[in-house]
Structures are given as structure tokens and as C-alpha cells.
CSV table of C-alpha atoms in Angstrom, one decimal:
chain,number,residue,atom,x,y,z
M,1,MET,CA,-0.6,80.0,59.9
M,2,SER,CA,-1.6,76.2,58.9
M,3,GLY,CA,1.3,73.3,59.0
M,4,GLU,CA,0.2,73.3,54.8
M,5,SER,CA,0.6,77.1,54.2
M,6,CYS,CA,4.2,77.0,56.2
M,7,ARG,CA,4.8,74.5,53.8
M,8,VAL,CA,4.0,76.4,50.5
M,9,LYS,CA,6.3,79.2,52.1
M,10,ALA,CA,9.0,77.1,52.2
M,11,ASN,CA,8.6,75.6,48.8
M,12,ILE,CA,8.5,78.9,47.1
M,13,HIS,CA,11.4,80.1,49.1
M,14,GLU,CA,13.2,76.6,47.8
M,15,LEU,CA,12.0,78.2,44.1
M,16,LYS,CA,14.5,81.1,44.8
M,17,GLN,CA,17.6,79.1,45.0
M,18,SER,CA,17.1,77.8,41.4
M,19,GLU,CA,16.3,81.2,39.7
M,20,GLN,CA,19.8,81.6,38.2
M,21,GLN,CA,19.2,78.6,36.3
M,22,TRP,CA,15.9,79.4,34.9
M,23,ARG,CA,18.2,82.6,33.5
M,24,GLN,CA,20.1,80.3,32.2
M,25,TRP,CA,17.8,78.1,30.2
M,26,ARG,CA,16.1,81.2,28.9
M,27,ARG,CA,18.8,83.0,27.4
M,28,PHE,CA,19.8,79.3,25.9
M,29,LEU,CA,16.8,79.2,24.2
M,30,HIS,CA,16.4,83.0,23.6
M,31,GLN,CA,19.9,82.3,21.2
M,32,HIS,CA,18.5,79.0,19.8
M,33,PRO,CA,14.7,79.9,18.7
M,34,GLU,CA,12.7,77.7,16.8
M,35,LEU,CA,9.6,78.3,14.6
M,36,SER,CA,5.9,76.9,15.0
M,37,TYR,CA,5.8,73.3,14.1
M,38,GLN,CA,9.7,73.2,13.6
M,39,GLU,CA,10.7,73.5,17.7
M,40,LYS,CA,12.7,70.1,17.2
M,41,GLU,CA,15.8,71.1,19.1
M,42,THR,CA,13.9,72.8,21.8
M,43,THR,CA,11.6,69.6,22.2
M,44,ALA,CA,15.0,67.6,22.7
M,45,PHE,CA,16.1,70.4,25.3
M,46,VAL,CA,12.9,69.7,27.5
M,47,ARG,CA,13.2,66.0,27.2
M,48,ARG,CA,16.5,65.6,28.2
M,49,MET,CA,16.0,67.5,31.2
M,50,LEU,CA,12.7,65.6,32.0
M,51,THR,CA,14.5,62.4,31.8
M,52,GLU,CA,17.2,63.7,33.9
M,53,TRP,CA,14.9,64.6,36.6
M,54,GLY,CA,13.1,61.1,36.5
M,55,ILE,CA,9.8,62.7,35.3
M,56,PRO,CA,8.0,60.0,32.4
M,57,SER,CA,7.3,62.5,29.2
M,58,ARG,CA,5.6,61.5,25.9
M,59,SER,CA,5.3,63.2,22.6
M,60,GLY,CA,2.3,65.0,21.1
M,61,GLU,CA,1.0,64.2,17.9
M,62,HIS,CA,3.3,63.7,15.1
M,63,GLY,CA,6.2,64.2,17.6
M,64,HIS,CA,5.3,67.9,18.6
M,65,GLY,CA,5.1,69.0,21.9
M,66,ILE,CA,5.5,67.0,25.4
M,67,ILE,CA,3.2,65.7,27.9
M,68,ALA,CA,4.9,64.7,31.1
M,69,ASP,CA,3.0,63.7,34.5
M,70,ILE,CA,4.5,64.0,37.9
M,71,ALA,CA,2.6,61.9,40.6
M,72,GLY,CA,2.4,62.9,44.1
M,73,SER,CA,2.6,60.5,47.0
M,74,ARG,CA,-0.9,61.4,47.9
M,75,PRO,CA,-4.3,61.1,45.9
M,76,GLY,CA,-5.6,64.0,45.0
M,77,PRO,CA,-6.4,66.3,41.9
M,78,THR,CA,-4.4,66.7,38.4
M,79,VAL,CA,-3.3,70.3,38.1
M,80,ALA,CA,-2.1,71.0,34.6
M,81,LEU,CA,0.4,73.8,33.7
M,82,ARG,CA,1.3,74.9,30.6
M,83,ALA,CA,4.0,76.5,28.5
M,84,ASP,CA,4.1,77.4,24.6
M,85,MET,CA,7.9,76.9,22.8
M,86,ASP,CA,7.8,78.2,19.5
M,87,ALA,CA,9.3,81.6,17.8
M,88,LEU,CA,8.7,84.1,15.9
M,89,PRO,CA,9.8,84.9,12.2
M,90,ILE,CA,11.6,88.6,13.0
M,91,GLN,CA,15.4,89.2,13.0
M,92,ASP,CA,16.8,89.5,16.4
M,93,GLN,CA,18.0,93.5,16.5
M,94,LYS,CA,19.1,93.5,20.3
M,95,THR,CA,22.7,94.0,21.2
M,96,CYS,CA,23.3,91.5,24.2
M,97,ASP,CA,25.2,88.3,24.7
M,98,TYR,CA,22.0,85.9,24.3
M,99,ARG,CA,21.0,87.4,20.7
M,100,SER,CA,19.2,85.3,18.4
M,101,ARG,CA,21.8,83.0,16.5
M,102,GLN,CA,19.0,82.1,13.7
M,103,ALA,CA,18.8,84.7,11.1
M,104,GLY,CA,15.0,86.0,11.0
M,105,VAL,CA,13.9,83.9,14.1
M,106,MET,CA,13.5,85.1,17.7
M,107,HIS,CA,11.9,84.8,20.7
M,108,ALA,CA,9.9,88.0,20.5
M,109,CYS,CA,6.9,86.9,22.9
M,110,GLY,CA,8.4,85.4,26.0
M,111,HIS,CA,8.0,81.9,24.9
M,112,ASP,CA,11.6,81.2,25.8
M,113,GLY,CA,10.9,82.4,29.3
M,114,HIS,CA,7.5,80.5,29.6
M,115,THR,CA,9.4,77.2,28.7
M,116,SER,CA,12.1,77.9,31.1
M,117,VAL,CA,9.8,78.5,34.5
M,118,LEU,CA,7.8,75.2,33.2
M,119,LEU,CA,11.2,73.2,33.3
M,120,GLY,CA,12.2,74.9,36.7
M,121,LEU,CA,8.8,74.0,37.8
M,122,ALA,CA,9.2,70.2,36.5
M,123,LYS,CA,12.4,69.8,38.6
M,124,PHE,CA,10.9,71.3,41.9
M,125,PHE,CA,8.0,69.3,42.0
M,126,ALA,CA,9.9,66.2,41.1
M,127,GLU,CA,11.7,67.2,43.8
M,128,ASN,CA,8.8,67.7,46.1
M,129,ARG,CA,6.4,64.9,45.2
M,130,GLN,CA,6.0,64.0,48.8
M,131,GLU,CA,4.4,67.2,49.3
M,132,LEU,CA,1.9,66.5,47.1
M,133,ASN,CA,-1.6,65.6,47.5
M,134,GLY,CA,-2.1,65.0,43.9
M,135,ASN,CA,-0.8,65.2,40.5
M,136,VAL,CA,1.0,67.9,38.3
M,137,ARG,CA,0.5,67.3,34.6
M,138,LEU,CA,3.0,69.3,32.3
M,139,ILE,CA,2.1,70.4,29.1
M,140,PHE,CA,5.2,71.9,26.6
M,141,GLN,CA,3.2,73.0,23.7
M,142,HIS,CA,4.3,73.6,20.3
M,143,ALA,CA,2.9,75.9,17.7
M,144,GLU,CA,1.2,78.7,19.7
M,145,GLU,CA,2.0,81.8,17.0
M,146,PHE,CA,-0.1,80.2,14.1
M,147,THR,CA,-3.2,79.2,13.5
M,148,PRO,CA,-4.2,76.6,14.3
M,149,GLY,CA,-2.1,76.3,17.3
M,150,GLY,CA,-0.8,73.6,18.7
M,151,ALA,CA,-3.1,73.7,21.8
M,152,VAL,CA,-5.9,71.8,20.0
M,153,ALA,CA,-3.4,69.0,18.8
M,154,MET,CA,-2.5,68.5,22.7
M,155,ILE,CA,-5.7,68.1,23.6
M,156,ARG,CA,-6.1,65.5,20.8
M,157,ALA,CA,-2.7,63.8,22.0
M,158,GLY,CA,-4.5,63.8,25.7
M,159,ALA,CA,-2.9,66.3,27.3
M,160,LEU,CA,-6.0,67.2,29.3
M,161,GLU,CA,-7.3,63.4,30.2
M,162,GLY,CA,-7.7,63.5,34.3
M,163,VAL,CA,-7.1,67.2,34.3
M,164,ASP,CA,-9.2,68.8,37.1
M,165,VAL,CA,-7.8,72.7,36.3
M,166,VAL,CA,-5.5,74.3,34.2
M,167,TYR,CA,-3.2,77.4,34.5
M,168,GLY,CA,-1.1,79.2,32.2
M,169,ILE,CA,0.6,82.0,32.1
M,170,HIS,CA,2.3,85.0,30.2
M,171,LEU,CA,5.5,87.2,30.5
M,172,TRP,CA,3.8,90.3,29.4
M,173,THR,CA,6.3,93.5,28.6
M,174,PRO,CA,3.3,96.0,28.8
M,175,LEU,CA,2.7,95.3,32.7
M,176,GLN,CA,5.7,96.4,34.9
M,177,VAL,CA,7.7,93.7,36.5
M,178,GLY,CA,6.5,92.9,40.3
M,179,HIS,CA,2.8,93.2,39.0
M,180,ILE,CA,0.4,90.4,37.9
M,181,ALA,CA,-2.8,90.8,36.1
M,182,SER,CA,-5.7,88.7,35.0
M,183,ALA,CA,-9.9,89.0,34.7
M,184,PRO,CA,-12.7,87.0,35.2
M,185,GLY,CA,-14.6,85.6,32.5
M,186,PRO,CA,-13.4,87.1,29.0
M,187,PHE,CA,-10.0,87.7,29.1
M,188,MET,CA,-8.4,87.6,25.6
M,189,ALA,CA,-9.9,88.4,22.3
M,190,ALA,CA,-11.0,85.6,19.4
M,191,ALA,CA,-8.5,86.2,16.7
M,192,ASP,CA,-9.8,85.2,13.1
M,193,GLU,CA,-8.3,85.7,9.7
M,194,PHE,CA,-9.2,86.7,6.5
M,195,THR,CA,-8.0,87.1,3.0
M,196,ILE,CA,-10.1,89.0,0.1
M,197,ASP,CA,-8.9,88.3,-3.7
M,198,VAL,CA,-10.5,91.1,-5.8
M,199,ARG,CA,-10.4,90.7,-9.7
M,200,GLY,CA,-11.3,93.5,-12.0
M,201,LYS,CA,-9.6,94.1,-15.4
M,202,GLY,CA,-6.2,95.4,-16.5
M,203,GLY,CA,-5.7,98.4,-18.7
M,204,HIS,CA,-3.2,101.2,-19.4
M,205,ALA,CA,-3.7,104.0,-16.7
M,206,GLY,CA,-4.5,106.7,-19.1
M,207,LEU,CA,-7.4,104.6,-20.3
M,208,PRO,CA,-8.9,103.9,-17.1
M,209,HIS,CA,-12.5,103.7,-18.8
M,210,GLU,CA,-11.3,100.6,-20.4
M,211,ALA,CA,-10.4,98.9,-17.2
M,212,VAL,CA,-12.1,97.6,-14.0
M,213,ASP,CA,-9.4,99.0,-11.9
M,214,SER,CA,-8.9,96.4,-9.0
M,215,ILE,CA,-7.2,98.7,-6.4
M,216,TYR,CA,-9.7,101.0,-6.6
M,217,ILE,CA,-12.4,98.2,-5.9
M,218,GLY,CA,-10.1,97.1,-3.3
M,219,SER,CA,-9.7,100.8,-1.6
M,220,GLN,CA,-13.4,101.3,-1.1
M,221,LEU,CA,-13.8,98.1,0.1
M,222,VAL,CA,-10.9,99.0,2.9
M,223,GLN,CA,-13.0,101.6,3.6
M,224,SER,CA,-16.5,99.6,4.1
M,225,LEU,CA,-14.7,97.1,6.4
M,226,GLN,CA,-12.9,99.9,8.6
M,227,GLY,CA,-17.1,100.7,9.0
M,228,ILE,CA,-18.5,97.5,10.4
M,229,VAL,CA,-17.6,98.3,13.8
M,230,SER,CA,-18.1,101.9,14.2
M,231,ARG,CA,-21.2,101.7,12.7
M,232,GLN,CA,-23.0,98.1,12.8
M,233,ILE,CA,-21.8,96.5,15.8
M,234,ASN,CA,-23.2,97.2,19.5
M,235,PRO,CA,-20.8,99.6,20.9
M,236,VAL,CA,-20.7,97.7,24.2
M,237,GLN,CA,-19.2,94.9,22.4
M,238,PRO,CA,-15.6,95.1,22.3
M,239,ALA,CA,-14.3,94.6,18.5
M,240,VAL,CA,-11.6,95.1,15.9
M,241,VAL,CA,-11.4,94.9,12.2
M,242,SER,CA,-7.9,95.6,10.8
M,243,VAL,CA,-6.9,95.3,6.9
M,244,CYS,CA,-2.6,94.9,7.6
M,245,SER,CA,-2.1,94.0,4.1
M,246,PHE,CA,-3.0,95.3,0.3
M,247,GLN,CA,-1.0,94.0,-2.2
M,248,GLY,CA,-1.4,94.8,-5.8
M,249,GLY,CA,0.2,96.0,-9.3
M,250,SER,CA,3.3,95.9,-10.7
M,251,SER,CA,3.7,99.5,-12.3
M,252,PHE,CA,3.1,103.1,-12.4
M,253,ASN,CA,1.0,103.0,-15.7
M,254,ILE,CA,-0.8,99.8,-15.5
M,255,ILE,CA,-4.2,99.5,-13.8
M,256,ALA,CA,-3.9,96.2,-11.9
M,257,ASP,CA,-6.1,93.3,-12.7
M,258,GLN,CA,-6.4,92.0,-9.2
M,259,CYS,CA,-5.3,92.9,-5.7
M,260,GLN,CA,-5.4,91.3,-2.2
M,261,LEU,CA,-6.3,92.6,0.7
M,262,LYS,CA,-5.3,90.6,4.4
M,263,GLY,CA,-6.8,91.5,7.8
M,264,THR,CA,-8.0,90.1,10.9
M,265,VAL,CA,-11.3,90.4,13.1
M,266,ARG,CA,-10.8,90.2,17.2
M,267,THR,CA,-14.0,90.1,19.1
M,268,PHE,CA,-15.0,88.3,22.7
M,269,ASP,CA,-18.6,87.7,22.2
M,270,GLU,CA,-19.4,84.8,19.6
M,271,GLN,CA,-22.8,86.5,18.0
M,272,THR,CA,-20.5,89.5,17.7
M,273,ARG,CA,-17.9,87.4,16.2
M,274,HIS,CA,-20.2,85.9,13.4
M,275,GLN,CA,-21.9,89.1,12.6
M,276,ILE,CA,-18.5,90.3,11.5
M,277,HIS,CA,-17.8,87.4,9.7
M,278,ASN,CA,-21.3,87.6,7.8
M,279,ARG,CA,-20.9,91.3,7.1
M,280,ILE,CA,-17.7,90.9,5.6
M,281,ARG,CA,-18.8,88.5,3.3
M,282,GLN,CA,-21.8,90.6,2.1
M,283,LEU,CA,-19.6,93.7,1.9
M,284,THR,CA,-17.2,91.7,-0.3
M,285,GLU,CA,-19.5,90.5,-2.6
M,286,HIS,CA,-21.4,94.1,-2.7
M,287,VAL,CA,-18.6,96.3,-3.4
M,288,THR,CA,-16.4,94.2,-5.8
M,289,THR,CA,-19.9,93.7,-8.0
M,290,MET,CA,-21.0,97.2,-7.6
M,291,HIS,CA,-18.0,98.6,-9.3
M,292,GLY,CA,-17.6,95.7,-12.1
M,293,GLY,CA,-15.4,93.5,-10.2
M,294,MET,CA,-15.3,90.0,-8.3
M,295,GLY,CA,-14.3,89.3,-5.2
M,296,GLU,CA,-13.4,85.9,-3.2
M,297,LEU,CA,-13.4,86.0,0.6
M,298,HIS,CA,-10.9,83.5,2.5
M,299,TYR,CA,-11.9,83.6,6.4
M,300,GLN,CA,-10.5,81.4,8.9
M,301,ASP,CA,-12.0,81.1,12.4
M,302,GLY,CA,-8.8,81.7,14.7
M,303,TYR,CA,-8.6,80.7,18.4
M,304,PRO,CA,-11.4,81.4,20.5
M,305,SER,CA,-11.8,84.0,23.2
M,306,VAL,CA,-10.0,83.3,26.5
M,307,VAL,CA,-12.2,82.9,29.0
M,308,ASN,CA,-11.3,82.4,32.9
M,309,HIS,CA,-13.6,80.4,34.9
M,310,ALA,CA,-14.6,83.2,37.9
M,311,ARG,CA,-13.1,80.6,40.8
M,312,GLU,CA,-10.0,80.4,39.7
M,313,PHE,CA,-9.4,84.2,39.1
M,314,GLU,CA,-10.7,84.6,42.3
M,315,ARG,CA,-8.2,82.2,43.5
M,316,PHE,CA,-5.6,84.0,41.6
M,317,GLU,CA,-6.7,87.3,43.0
M,318,ARG,CA,-6.7,86.1,46.5
M,319,ILE,CA,-3.0,84.1,46.2
M,320,GLY,CA,-1.5,87.4,44.4
M,321,VAL,CA,-2.7,89.9,47.3
M,322,GLU,CA,-1.3,87.6,49.9
M,323,GLN,CA,1.8,87.5,47.9
M,324,MET,CA,2.3,90.7,46.1
M,325,GLY,CA,0.1,93.0,48.1
M,326,SER,CA,-3.2,94.6,46.5
M,327,GLU,CA,-1.6,97.1,44.8
M,328,ARG,CA,0.5,94.7,42.6
M,329,VAL,CA,-2.4,92.5,41.6
M,330,GLN,CA,-4.6,94.0,38.6
M,331,ARG,CA,-7.9,93.2,36.9
M,332,MET,CA,-6.5,93.3,33.6
M,333,PRO,CA,-9.0,95.2,31.0
M,334,TYR,CA,-10.1,93.2,27.8
M,335,VAL,CA,-6.7,92.2,25.7
M,336,MET,CA,-7.4,92.2,21.8
M,337,ALA,CA,-4.5,89.8,21.5
M,338,GLY,CA,-5.3,86.4,21.2
M,339,GLU,CA,-4.2,83.1,22.6
M,340,ASP,CA,-5.1,79.3,21.8
M,341,PHE,CA,-5.1,78.6,25.7
M,342,ALA,CA,-8.4,79.2,25.2
M,343,TYR,CA,-8.6,75.9,24.1
M,344,TYR,CA,-7.6,74.3,27.1
M,345,LEU,CA,-10.3,76.4,29.3
M,346,GLN,CA,-13.3,75.3,27.2
M,347,LYS,CA,-12.4,71.9,28.2
M,348,VAL,CA,-11.5,72.4,32.1
M,349,PRO,CA,-11.6,74.9,34.7
M,350,GLY,CA,-9.1,77.1,34.5
M,351,CYS,CA,-6.8,80.7,34.6
M,352,PHE,CA,-4.8,82.5,32.1
M,353,MET,CA,-2.6,85.1,33.9
M,354,PHE,CA,-0.1,87.8,33.2
M,355,VAL,CA,3.3,88.5,34.8
M,356,GLY,CA,4.6,91.7,34.1
M,357,ALA,CA,8.0,91.6,32.6
M,358,GLY,CA,8.3,95.3,31.7
M,359,ASN,CA,10.9,97.5,32.9
M,360,PRO,CA,12.2,101.0,31.5
M,361,ASP,CA,15.2,101.0,33.4
M,362,LYS,CA,16.7,98.3,31.9
M,363,GLY,CA,15.3,98.9,28.3
M,364,MET,CA,12.5,96.5,28.4
M,365,VAL,CA,9.9,98.8,26.8
M,366,TYR,CA,9.5,97.1,23.4
M,367,PRO,CA,6.0,95.4,22.9
M,368,HIS,CA,5.6,91.9,21.8
M,369,HIS,CA,6.8,91.0,18.3
M,370,HIS,CA,9.4,93.5,17.9
M,371,PRO,CA,12.5,92.9,17.0
M,372,LEU,CA,14.1,94.8,20.3
M,373,PHE,CA,12.0,92.9,22.5
M,374,ASP,CA,13.0,91.6,25.8
M,375,ILE,CA,12.2,90.7,29.1
M,376,ASP,CA,13.2,91.5,32.5
M,377,GLU,CA,14.5,88.2,34.1
M,378,ASP,CA,13.3,88.8,37.4
M,379,ALA,CA,9.6,88.0,36.2
M,380,LEU,CA,10.5,84.5,35.7
M,381,LEU,CA,10.8,83.8,39.5
M,382,ILE,CA,7.4,85.6,40.1
M,383,ALA,CA,5.7,83.6,37.6
M,384,GLY,CA,7.3,80.5,39.2
M,385,GLU,CA,5.8,81.8,42.5
M,386,LEU,CA,2.6,82.2,41.2
M,387,LEU,CA,2.1,78.7,39.6
M,388,VAL,CA,3.4,77.1,42.7
M,389,SER,CA,0.9,78.7,44.7
M,390,MET,CA,-2.0,78.1,42.4
M,391,THR,CA,-1.1,74.3,42.2
M,392,LEU,CA,-0.6,73.8,45.9
M,393,ASP,CA,-3.8,75.8,47.1
M,394,TYR,CA,-5.9,73.9,44.5
M,395,MET,CA,-4.6,70.7,45.7
M,396,GLN,CA,-4.9,71.8,49.4
M,397,THR,CA,-8.7,72.7,48.7
M,398,HIS,CA,-9.7,69.7,46.7
M,399,THR,CA,-8.3,67.1,48.4
M,400,GLU,CA,-10.3,64.3,48.7
């Protein structure tokens, strides 16, 4: 074992001494969640910690997010690590002493854990500057949950300037704690949004021939949209079109003059993505016109697909096997959830990784964005060890 490898092992052991503090930070943040673009107190909390540890930092655009740098004692590459900080508009229904204190807002996706891990690593790297062959860039990002996402703004603010590689983790309850997963190439889906306003002609429910029923038209449109993937997209290209909201009408005996559909499109291939967009537009016009109504499509391109770089995935897989054993490192199948970490990977090489946070024995079985969502906090240290190892390994192999 090389001297560098010995130091890596020693450093990871040192992380375990701070694990309890990480859990405390995570529970504090879980009690005080803030929605996207409202992370004022969370940002202040992070900045206080960084200042205490002597880590210089600056804000992103309009005061959102934090970019901080830790310079090593020796020259080398710059490794960026990113954590998201925002919560969701969901009422926390758990029964525990760290339950959210903010009505209608909770950390239902693990971002409190992500922030706590990166805080722990900030302290760790600041205390071990002398062993860094390069620099660590810390990106505490706002608004991952809300399109267009905070990543774009952080990049505009210079979060990736001078960065050679970027890594991020997501605590993932569908994956058992003690396991990690990722994939080379396309990993998480592009996530687009659409709204369709259907307009007809209102009337009496007993005289439908004198009206143009917007709800009937909307229903026909839903059926047509669901057929895009099953009959018009190459079966080897993963894709989803889901209509998730159908709003219209106000009474049992009035034919609604308008209704509204809302949904999402998930894809991995850009050609498929554009094909579905165009087909939704064509169907909106055709179906509504055919039944005597009018339709207006509002389509918003969301986050692109998360595409991991092959060499950095190989690094993840090698390090994961070394640390945890091959049986605990998985190649993840396509994940239809979206992530704005994709924007970082479009700019510089990197890898996004899942760290298992589910545990049926502790009741951590609920999916992300569920009001009973929780994580096994044992995952925090695993995530920290993984990111430290990825960082130091990259520095070791790319030192000039």
C-alpha cells in the first residue's frame, strides 16, 4: 500500500469521529426546512460554519447558494463537490423529535443530509489542507427542486470556473443503506413539464349537443398522449409521458367551457425528447380542433439527462469495491427522476452517485417526496467517505 493510500485510509477513519455532529446538523436542518429560492436561514447556517472554520466563501446570484474554496498546500487539480439545500411543500407527518417545525414544508428528499455531509467535508478538508494536492470547491446549491433549478445560476456565478471534475451524491431510500450505485453514461432522465389549456363552449348538462365539452376533449387528449410512448417511440428508448393533473368544471350539471391538463415527459435521448415534444404539440392541436374546441400547449424544457462520464464512473466503481466490497456496489438501471446536477456534468467531467439510505428495520421505507420520508443516518458517513475517496484519488492521479 502506498503512502498516499495509507493517508487516505487514515483520513477516512478521522471522518468517523465527526459522524455524530453530522447527524445533529442534519436533524437541525430537518426541523427548519426552506423552500426553493427561500433558503435564507439555511444559507446563513452554512456560512456561519464555513466562517468558523476559516473557509472563504461567496454567494451565488442574488444571494442564493454558496461557493467556497479550500486551497491545498500543494498545486494540483480543483475538485468540486455539490450539495443541494432546498426542501419541498409537503407536510411532515413523521412522529419524531426532529420533525419539521415549518407547517407545510419538509425535507422529503434528503437534501438536509446532503448539506450536512458537505458541511462535514468542508471542516474535514479545511483541517487537512496540508494533505491536498490541489483544491476543493464546495457548492451549496439552492433550488434543485424547482425548475429551472439552481445549478444554472450557480454555474453563471462561477461555481465551475477552474474546476477539473465535479462529484455529487444523492441519499436514496429505494437503495438499502450500506449500498452505493451509479451508472456510466445516461443515468437520470431529462424532466420536462407541460400544461395544456383546453377551451370549448359551456352549456347545460342536459343539452350537450349545444355545447363543446372541454372535459370530453381533455379526456380524449389524455388517451392520445398516453399512446405516444407505447406506439410512436422506439421501444428501446426509455420514455415516459404522464398526465398528472386534470382540472375542469365546477358543477354536476354544467358542461365546462375549459379545463387544464398538466404533466411531465421523461427521456434520456435528445432526439426522443424533441420527438415527444413535437407530438404533444400536434396532438393538442389535432384533438381539440377535431372536437370543436381549441387547445394551447405550454411546454417547458426541464433538466437535461444526468450523463456520467465513463472514466469517473470507473473511479466510483473501483473505489466503491475497495471500500465496501463488490456485492455492495451496483450499476443502477435508468432512473426516471430528474436532477439539475446534469448541468454541471455538461460543463466538466464528473459522476453523480446514489448512496443507499433505506432501512426497513428502522422504518425508512417511504419513497422520496412522501410525507413520511426519512433516511437512515448511517448513510451520511458512507456518503462522506465516498466523496473524500473520490476527491483524493482524483488529486493523486492528476497532480502535475
